[in-house]
PDB file of C-alpha atoms in Angstrom:
ATOM      1  CA  MET A   1      -0.273   0.008  -0.014  1.00  0.00           C
ATOM      2  CA  VAL A   2       1.594   3.268  -1.296  1.00  0.00           C
ATOM      3  CA  GLU A   3       0.646   6.280   0.740  1.00  0.00           C
ATOM      4  CA  PRO A   4      -0.287   9.018  -2.155  1.00  0.00           C
ATOM      5  CA  PHE A   5       0.748  11.783   0.290  1.00  0.00           C
ATOM      6  CA  VAL A   6       4.387  11.475   1.789  1.00  0.00           C
ATOM      7  CA  ILE A   7       7.225  13.489   3.351  1.00  0.00           C
ATOM      8  CA  THR A   8      10.068  11.396   4.424  1.00  0.00           C
ATOM      9  CA  THR A   9      13.531  10.775   5.013  1.00  0.00           C
ATOM     10  CA  GLU A  10      13.991   7.808   3.092  1.00  0.00           C
ATOM     11  CA  PRO A  11      15.326   7.818  -0.621  1.00  0.00           C
ATOM     12  CA  LEU A  12      12.808   8.027  -3.169  1.00  0.00           C
ATOM     13  CA  ASP A  13      11.504   5.402  -5.952  1.00  0.00           C
ATOM     14  CA  PRO A  14       9.508   6.415  -8.783  1.00  0.00           C
ATOM     15  CA  ALA A  15       8.257   2.712  -9.600  1.00  0.00           C
ATOM     16  CA  PRO A  16       5.872   2.018  -6.785  1.00  0.00           C
ATOM     17  CA  LEU A  17       4.097   5.413  -6.957  1.00  0.00           C
ATOM     18  CA  ALA A  18       3.566   5.019 -10.825  1.00  0.00           C
ATOM     19  CA  ALA A  19       2.255   1.770  -9.940  1.00  0.00           C
ATOM     20  CA  ALA A  20      -0.267   2.715  -7.288  1.00  0.00           C
ATOM     21  CA  ALA A  21      -1.251   5.438  -9.538  1.00  0.00           C
ATOM     22  CA  GLN A  22      -2.381   3.587 -12.535  1.00  0.00           C
ATOM     23  CA  THR A  23      -5.648   2.124 -13.102  1.00  0.00           C
ATOM     24  CA  PRO A  24      -7.161   0.423 -16.130  1.00  0.00           C
ATOM     25  CA  ASP A  25      -8.828   3.488 -17.302  1.00  0.00           C
ATOM     26  CA  ASP A  26      -5.997   5.165 -17.263  1.00  0.00           C
ATOM     27  CA  GLY A  27      -3.630   5.955 -21.024  1.00  0.00           C
ATOM     28  CA  ALA A  28      -1.007   8.121 -19.259  1.00  0.00           C
ATOM     29  CA  VAL A  29       1.278   8.186 -16.396  1.00  0.00           C
ATOM     30  CA  VAL A  30       3.232  11.078 -16.026  1.00  0.00           C
ATOM     31  CA  VAL A  31       6.219  10.740 -13.648  1.00  0.00           C
ATOM     32  CA  PHE A  32       8.248  13.789 -12.345  1.00  0.00           C
ATOM     33  CA  SER A  33      11.401  13.606 -10.614  1.00  0.00           C
ATOM     34  CA  GLY A  34      12.826  17.035  -9.005  1.00  0.00           C
ATOM     35  CA  VAL A  35      16.658  15.710  -8.365  1.00  0.00           C
ATOM     36  CA  VAL A  36      19.195  17.527  -6.774  1.00  0.00           C
ATOM     37  CA  ARG A  37      21.730  19.644  -9.492  1.00  0.00           C
ATOM     38  CA  ASN A  38      25.633  20.123  -9.021  1.00  0.00           C
ATOM     39  CA  ASN A  39      25.231  24.029  -9.432  1.00  0.00           C
ATOM     40  CA  PHE A  40      22.696  27.248  -9.205  1.00  0.00           C
ATOM     41  CA  GLY A  41      23.501  29.644 -11.771  1.00  0.00           C
ATOM     42  CA  GLY A  42      26.893  28.082 -12.062  1.00  0.00           C
ATOM     43  CA  ARG A  43      27.748  28.138  -8.557  1.00  0.00           C
ATOM     44  CA  PRO A  44      28.924  24.708  -7.302  1.00  0.00           C
ATOM     45  CA  THR A  45      26.494  23.145  -4.888  1.00  0.00           C
ATOM     46  CA  ALA A  46      28.219  20.632  -2.251  1.00  0.00           C
ATOM     47  CA  PHE A  47      24.389  18.989  -1.094  1.00  0.00           C
ATOM     48  CA  LEU A  48      21.133  20.455  -0.135  1.00  0.00           C
ATOM     49  CA  VAL A  49      19.257  19.753   3.060  1.00  0.00           C
ATOM     50  CA  TYR A  50      15.235  19.949   2.865  1.00  0.00           C
ATOM     51  CA  GLU A  51      13.303  20.546   6.029  1.00  0.00           C
ATOM     52  CA  ALA A  52       8.962  20.292   5.866  1.00  0.00           C
ATOM     53  CA  TYR A  53       6.548  21.624   8.702  1.00  0.00           C
ATOM     54  CA  THR A  54       5.429  17.762   7.820  1.00  0.00           C
ATOM     55  CA  GLU A  55       2.192  18.208   9.870  1.00  0.00           C
ATOM     56  CA  MET A  56       0.979  20.727   7.459  1.00  0.00           C
ATOM     57  CA  ALA A  57       2.833  19.893   4.466  1.00  0.00           C
ATOM     58  CA  VAL A  58       1.083  16.556   3.456  1.00  0.00           C
ATOM     59  CA  PRO A  59      -2.497  18.165   4.237  1.00  0.00           C
ATOM     60  CA  VAL A  60      -1.256  21.001   1.397  1.00  0.00           C
ATOM     61  CA  LEU A  61      -0.337  18.339  -0.854  1.00  0.00           C
ATOM     62  CA  ARG A  62      -3.322  16.735  -0.943  1.00  0.00           C
ATOM     63  CA  GLN A  63      -5.040  20.226  -1.606  1.00  0.00           C
ATOM     64  CA  ILE A  64      -2.585  20.563  -4.321  1.00  0.00           C
ATOM     65  CA  ALA A  65      -3.966  17.334  -5.671  1.00  0.00           C
ATOM     66  CA  ASP A  66      -7.561  18.267  -5.279  1.00  0.00           C
ATOM     67  CA  GLU A  67      -6.884  21.736  -6.946  1.00  0.00           C
ATOM     68  CA  ALA A  68      -5.397  20.219  -9.881  1.00  0.00           C
ATOM     69  CA  ARG A  69      -8.227  17.164 -10.261  1.00  0.00           C
ATOM     70  CA  ALA A  70     -10.664  20.404 -10.396  1.00  0.00           C
ATOM     71  CA  ARG A  71      -9.183  21.794 -13.481  1.00  0.00           C
ATOM     72  CA  TRP A  72      -8.183  18.422 -15.290  1.00  0.00           C
ATOM     73  CA  PRO A  73      -9.357  15.221 -15.728  1.00  0.00           C
ATOM     74  CA  ILE A  74      -6.761  13.203 -14.196  1.00  0.00           C
ATOM     75  CA  GLY A  75      -7.008   9.944 -11.920  1.00  0.00           C
ATOM     76  CA  ARG A  76      -4.987   9.014  -8.807  1.00  0.00           C
ATOM     77  CA  VAL A  77      -2.018  11.765  -7.908  1.00  0.00           C
ATOM     78  CA  CYS A  78       0.910  10.678  -5.715  1.00  0.00           C
ATOM     79  CA  VAL A  79       3.609  13.155  -4.382  1.00  0.00           C
ATOM     80  CA  HIS A  80       6.533  12.203  -2.005  1.00  0.00           C
ATOM     81  CA  HIS A  81       8.911  14.662  -0.990  1.00  0.00           C
ATOM     82  CA  ARG A  82      12.015  13.988   0.740  1.00  0.00           C
ATOM     83  CA  VAL A  83      13.912  15.912   3.735  1.00  0.00           C
ATOM     84  CA  GLY A  84      17.039  15.783   5.194  1.00  0.00           C
ATOM     85  CA  ARG A  85      20.423  15.618   3.761  1.00  0.00           C
ATOM     86  CA  LEU A  86      20.265  15.074   0.018  1.00  0.00           C
ATOM     87  CA  GLU A  87      23.141  14.589  -2.521  1.00  0.00           C
ATOM     88  CA  ILE A  88      23.779  15.459  -5.910  1.00  0.00           C
ATOM     89  CA  GLY A  89      21.633  13.466  -8.139  1.00  0.00           C
ATOM     90  CA  GLU A  90      19.311  12.158  -5.481  1.00  0.00           C
ATOM     91  CA  THR A  91      15.464  12.660  -6.000  1.00  0.00           C
ATOM     92  CA  ALA A  92      13.871  15.338  -3.884  1.00  0.00           C
ATOM     93  CA  VAL A  93      10.657  14.954  -4.889  1.00  0.00           C
ATOM     94  CA  LEU A  94       8.061  12.766  -7.045  1.00  0.00           C
ATOM     95  CA  VAL A  95       5.027  14.046  -8.585  1.00  0.00           C
ATOM     96  CA  VAL A  96       2.982  10.925 -10.219  1.00  0.00           C
ATOM     97  CA  VAL A  97      -0.277  11.456 -11.948  1.00  0.00           C
ATOM     98  CA  ALA A  98      -2.691   9.364 -13.706  1.00  0.00           C
ATOM     99  CA  ALA A  99      -4.990  10.121 -16.407  1.00  0.00           C
ATOM    100  CA  PRO A 100      -7.020   8.595 -19.278  1.00  0.00           C
ATOM    101  CA  HIS A 101      -4.845  10.965 -21.813  1.00  0.00           C
ATOM    102  CA  ARG A 102      -1.469  12.409 -21.500  1.00  0.00           C
ATOM    103  CA  ASP A 103      -2.667  16.110 -22.168  1.00  0.00           C
ATOM    104  CA  ALA A 104      -4.417  16.261 -18.661  1.00  0.00           C
ATOM    105  CA  ALA A 105      -1.598  14.039 -16.958  1.00  0.00           C
ATOM    106  CA  PHE A 106       1.042  16.416 -18.415  1.00  0.00           C
ATOM    107  CA  ALA A 107      -0.661  19.806 -17.344  1.00  0.00           C
ATOM    108  CA  ALA A 108      -1.551  18.540 -13.878  1.00  0.00           C
ATOM    109  CA  ALA A 109       1.941  17.094 -12.910  1.00  0.00           C
ATOM    110  CA  ALA A 110       3.231  20.840 -14.280  1.00  0.00           C
ATOM    111  CA  TYR A 111       0.710  22.562 -12.154  1.00  0.00           C
ATOM    112  CA  ILE A 112       1.165  20.505  -9.070  1.00  0.00           C
ATOM    113  CA  MET A 113       4.832  21.207  -9.079  1.00  0.00           C
ATOM    114  CA  ASP A 114       4.658  24.806  -9.556  1.00  0.00           C
ATOM    115  CA  ARG A 115       2.048  24.759  -6.600  1.00  0.00           C
ATOM    116  CA  ILE A 116       4.298  23.128  -4.178  1.00  0.00           C
ATOM    117  CA  LYS A 117       6.968  25.357  -5.080  1.00  0.00           C
ATOM    118  CA  GLU A 118       4.529  28.521  -4.340  1.00  0.00           C
ATOM    119  CA  ILE A 119       2.792  27.231  -1.177  1.00  0.00           C
ATOM    120  CA  ALA A 120       3.723  23.593   0.396  1.00  0.00           C
ATOM    121  CA  PRO A 121       5.795  24.390   3.259  1.00  0.00           C
ATOM    122  CA  ILE A 122       8.926  22.645   2.308  1.00  0.00           C
ATOM    123  CA  TRP A 123      12.335  24.948   2.454  1.00  0.00           C
ATOM    124  CA  LYS A 124      15.587  23.973   0.874  1.00  0.00           C
ATOM    125  CA  GLN A 125      19.075  24.820   2.231  1.00  0.00           C
ATOM    126  CA  GLU A 126      21.931  25.263  -0.476  1.00  0.00           C
ATOM    127  CA  HIS A 127      25.305  24.284   0.773  1.00  0.00           C
ATOM    128  CA  TRP A 128      27.536  25.581  -1.369  1.00  0.00           C
ATOM    129  CA  ALA A 129      30.917  23.870  -2.265  1.00  0.00           C
ATOM    130  CA  ASP A 130      32.888  26.805  -0.622  1.00  0.00           C
ATOM    131  CA  GLY A 131      31.054  25.689   2.329  1.00  0.00           C
ATOM    132  CA  ALA A 132      28.821  28.383   2.760  1.00  0.00           C
ATOM    133  CA  ALA A 133      24.871  27.687   3.741  1.00  0.00           C
ATOM    134  CA  GLU A 134      21.921  29.942   2.685  1.00  0.00           C
ATOM    135  CA  TRP A 135      18.007  29.231   2.460  1.00  0.00           C
ATOM    136  CA  ARG A 136      16.662  29.271  -0.643  1.00  0.00           C
ATOM    137  CA  GLU A 137      14.021  32.190  -0.099  1.00  0.00           C
TER     138      GLU A 137
ATOM    139  CA  MET X   1      -5.356  36.304  27.966  1.00  0.00           C
ATOM    140  CA  ILE X   2      -4.529  33.188  25.711  1.00  0.00           C
ATOM    141  CA  THR X   3      -1.174  31.283  25.019  1.00  0.00           C
ATOM    142  CA  VAL X   4      -0.438  30.026  21.507  1.00  0.00           C
ATOM    143  CA  THR X   5       3.066  28.083  20.307  1.00  0.00           C
ATOM    144  CA  VAL X   6       4.602  29.798  17.379  1.00  0.00           C
ATOM    145  CA  ARG X   7       6.838  27.062  15.280  1.00  0.00           C
ATOM    146  CA  PHE X   8       9.955  28.617  13.452  1.00  0.00           C
ATOM    147  CA  PHE X   9      11.326  27.119  10.240  1.00  0.00           C
ATOM    148  CA  ALA X  10      14.141  27.586   7.687  1.00  0.00           C
ATOM    149  CA  GLY X  11      15.512  30.985   7.841  1.00  0.00           C
ATOM    150  CA  HIS X  12      12.881  32.332  10.795  1.00  0.00           C
ATOM    151  CA  ARG X  13      14.457  29.194  13.126  1.00  0.00           C
ATOM    152  CA  ASP X  14      18.139  30.617  12.427  1.00  0.00           C
ATOM    153  CA  ILE X  15      17.309  34.338  13.195  1.00  0.00           C
ATOM    154  CA  VAL X  16      15.371  33.275  16.289  1.00  0.00           C
ATOM    155  CA  GLY X  17      17.349  30.589  17.567  1.00  0.00           C
ATOM    156  CA  ARG X  18      14.693  27.994  18.495  1.00  0.00           C
ATOM    157  CA  ALA X  19      12.265  25.872  16.601  1.00  0.00           C
ATOM    158  CA  SER X  20       9.159  26.597  18.792  1.00  0.00           C
ATOM    159  CA  ALA X  21       8.221  29.323  21.389  1.00  0.00           C
ATOM    160  CA  GLN X  22       5.027  30.057  23.549  1.00  0.00           C
ATOM    161  CA  TYR X  23       3.348  33.417  23.536  1.00  0.00           C
ATOM    162  CA  THR X  24       1.123  34.835  26.078  1.00  0.00           C
ATOM    163  CA  LEU X  25      -0.958  37.475  24.349  1.00  0.00           C
ATOM    164  CA  ALA X  26      -4.386  39.425  24.689  1.00  0.00           C
ATOM    165  CA  ALA X  27      -7.666  37.890  23.947  1.00  0.00           C
ATOM    166  CA  GLY X  28      -8.380  39.008  20.287  1.00  0.00           C
ATOM    167  CA  THR X  29      -4.520  39.213  18.894  1.00  0.00           C
ATOM    168  CA  THR X  30      -4.396  38.664  15.370  1.00  0.00           C
ATOM    169  CA  LEU X  31      -1.944  36.516  13.067  1.00  0.00           C
ATOM    170  CA  GLY X  32      -0.398  39.953  12.027  1.00  0.00           C
ATOM    171  CA  GLN X  33      -0.170  41.836  15.337  1.00  0.00           C
ATOM    172  CA  LEU X  34       1.188  38.635  16.343  1.00  0.00           C
ATOM    173  CA  TRP X  35       3.868  38.981  13.466  1.00  0.00           C
ATOM    174  CA  GLU X  36       4.573  42.627  14.195  1.00  0.00           C
ATOM    175  CA  GLN X  37       5.411  41.667  18.206  1.00  0.00           C
ATOM    176  CA  LEU X  38       7.794  39.110  16.738  1.00  0.00           C
ATOM    177  CA  VAL X  39       9.405  41.532  14.288  1.00  0.00           C
ATOM    178  CA  THR X  40      10.126  43.895  17.188  1.00  0.00           C
ATOM    179  CA  GLU X  41      11.635  41.345  19.408  1.00  0.00           C
ATOM    180  CA  TYR X  42      13.572  39.697  16.196  1.00  0.00           C
ATOM    181  CA  PRO X  43      14.362  42.690  13.593  1.00  0.00           C
ATOM    182  CA  ARG X  44      15.949  40.702  11.096  1.00  0.00           C
ATOM    183  CA  LEU X  45      12.633  39.013  10.509  1.00  0.00           C
ATOM    184  CA  ALA X  46      11.461  42.417   9.081  1.00  0.00           C
ATOM    185  CA  GLY X  47      12.650  41.489   5.645  1.00  0.00           C
ATOM    186  CA  TYR X  48      10.039  38.995   5.489  1.00  0.00           C
ATOM    187  CA  THR X  49       6.953  40.934   6.289  1.00  0.00           C
ATOM    188  CA  GLY X  50       4.933  41.149   3.255  1.00  0.00           C
ATOM    189  CA  ARG X  51       6.011  37.972   1.460  1.00  0.00           C
ATOM    190  CA  LEU X  52       4.824  35.349   4.391  1.00  0.00           C
ATOM    191  CA  LEU X  53       2.424  32.633   4.416  1.00  0.00           C
ATOM    192  CA  PHE X  54       0.364  32.468   7.358  1.00  0.00           C
ATOM    193  CA  ALA X  55      -0.723  29.241   9.229  1.00  0.00           C
ATOM    194  CA  VAL X  56      -2.942  28.551  12.349  1.00  0.00           C
ATOM    195  CA  ASN X  57      -3.410  24.551  13.196  1.00  0.00           C
ATOM    196  CA  GLN X  58      -1.907  23.760  10.164  1.00  0.00           C
ATOM    197  CA  GLN X  59      -4.205  25.458   7.678  1.00  0.00           C
ATOM    198  CA  PHE X  60      -3.758  28.645   5.968  1.00  0.00           C
ATOM    199  CA  GLY X  61      -4.714  31.381   7.450  1.00  0.00           C
ATOM    200  CA  GLN X  62      -4.834  35.824   7.226  1.00  0.00           C
ATOM    201  CA  PRO X  63      -3.152  38.621   8.907  1.00  0.00           C
ATOM    202  CA  SER X  64      -6.779  39.220  10.619  1.00  0.00           C
ATOM    203  CA  THR X  65      -7.299  35.784  11.741  1.00  0.00           C
ATOM    204  CA  ILE X  66      -8.108  36.120  15.569  1.00  0.00           C
ATOM    205  CA  LEU X  67      -6.130  33.684  17.465  1.00  0.00           C
ATOM    206  CA  ALA X  68      -7.420  31.463  20.111  1.00  0.00           C
ATOM    207  CA  ASP X  69      -5.778  29.897  23.428  1.00  0.00           C
ATOM    208  CA  GLY X  70      -3.768  26.654  22.452  1.00  0.00           C
ATOM    209  CA  ASP X  71      -3.519  27.429  18.574  1.00  0.00           C
ATOM    210  CA  GLU X  72      -0.019  26.252  16.891  1.00  0.00           C
ATOM    211  CA  VAL X  73       0.683  29.532  14.817  1.00  0.00           C
ATOM    212  CA  ALA X  74       3.591  29.173  11.781  1.00  0.00           C
ATOM    213  CA  PHE X  75       5.073  32.174   9.796  1.00  0.00           C
ATOM    214  CA  ILE X  76       5.840  30.615   6.788  1.00  0.00           C
ATOM    215  CA  PRO X  77       9.052  31.877   5.017  1.00  0.00           C
ATOM    216  CA  PRO X  78       8.764  31.650   1.414  1.00  0.00           C
ATOM    217  CA  VAL X  79       9.233  28.425  -0.014  1.00  0.00           C
ATOM    218  CA  SER X  80      11.846  26.576  -1.932  1.00  0.00           C
ATOM    219  CA  GLY X  81      13.142  27.824  -5.018  1.00  0.00           C
ATOM    220  CA  GLY X  82      14.004  26.126  -8.244  1.00  0.00           C
ATOM    221  CA  ARG X  83      12.417  26.007 -11.959  1.00  0.00           C
TER     222      ARG X  83
END
């Protein structure tokens, strides 16, 4: 049983989410992975630390999925976000949207990711290769 | 009087130096008034004024939201970047 909306310190794996989201009604499953990049604007990054207000973030993720469902004909949605220290190349967030058709699945996945950035209480601290660190705000 | 718990995250926690604090306030105090009190106590928070989300008991609120005894309040600094 895959919980649809999760904040976790454990590494993220897209395969179980895609399997959990897909039903026989769906012709499309979009899986978006947000991964840790080795630079920001050309400045080298060493690693990232993510933090969440977990008790609020989970219901906010559910709210965002409901917003998407009101806009597009989509099926199941899963969003898993990792917190804690993440190394370059690790997955920070997975957004999975299943739908009868791909247009809605792509649009809803993009919308959900944008809204996570806007309102989900989840923060990213950039640790630069030179040793400095700052919250990305 | 009412007592509320304020949770601090990310840059706010760095400025305040702790993850949560309790505040005893006059009945009828609003979220916006509590934020102003915090800015007075921690002037470095002032830069966040006008670009915050407000939450009471894990739900989004407004500056005009009136606080109640036992509420858990969070002033949510801008969330993570990336595009």
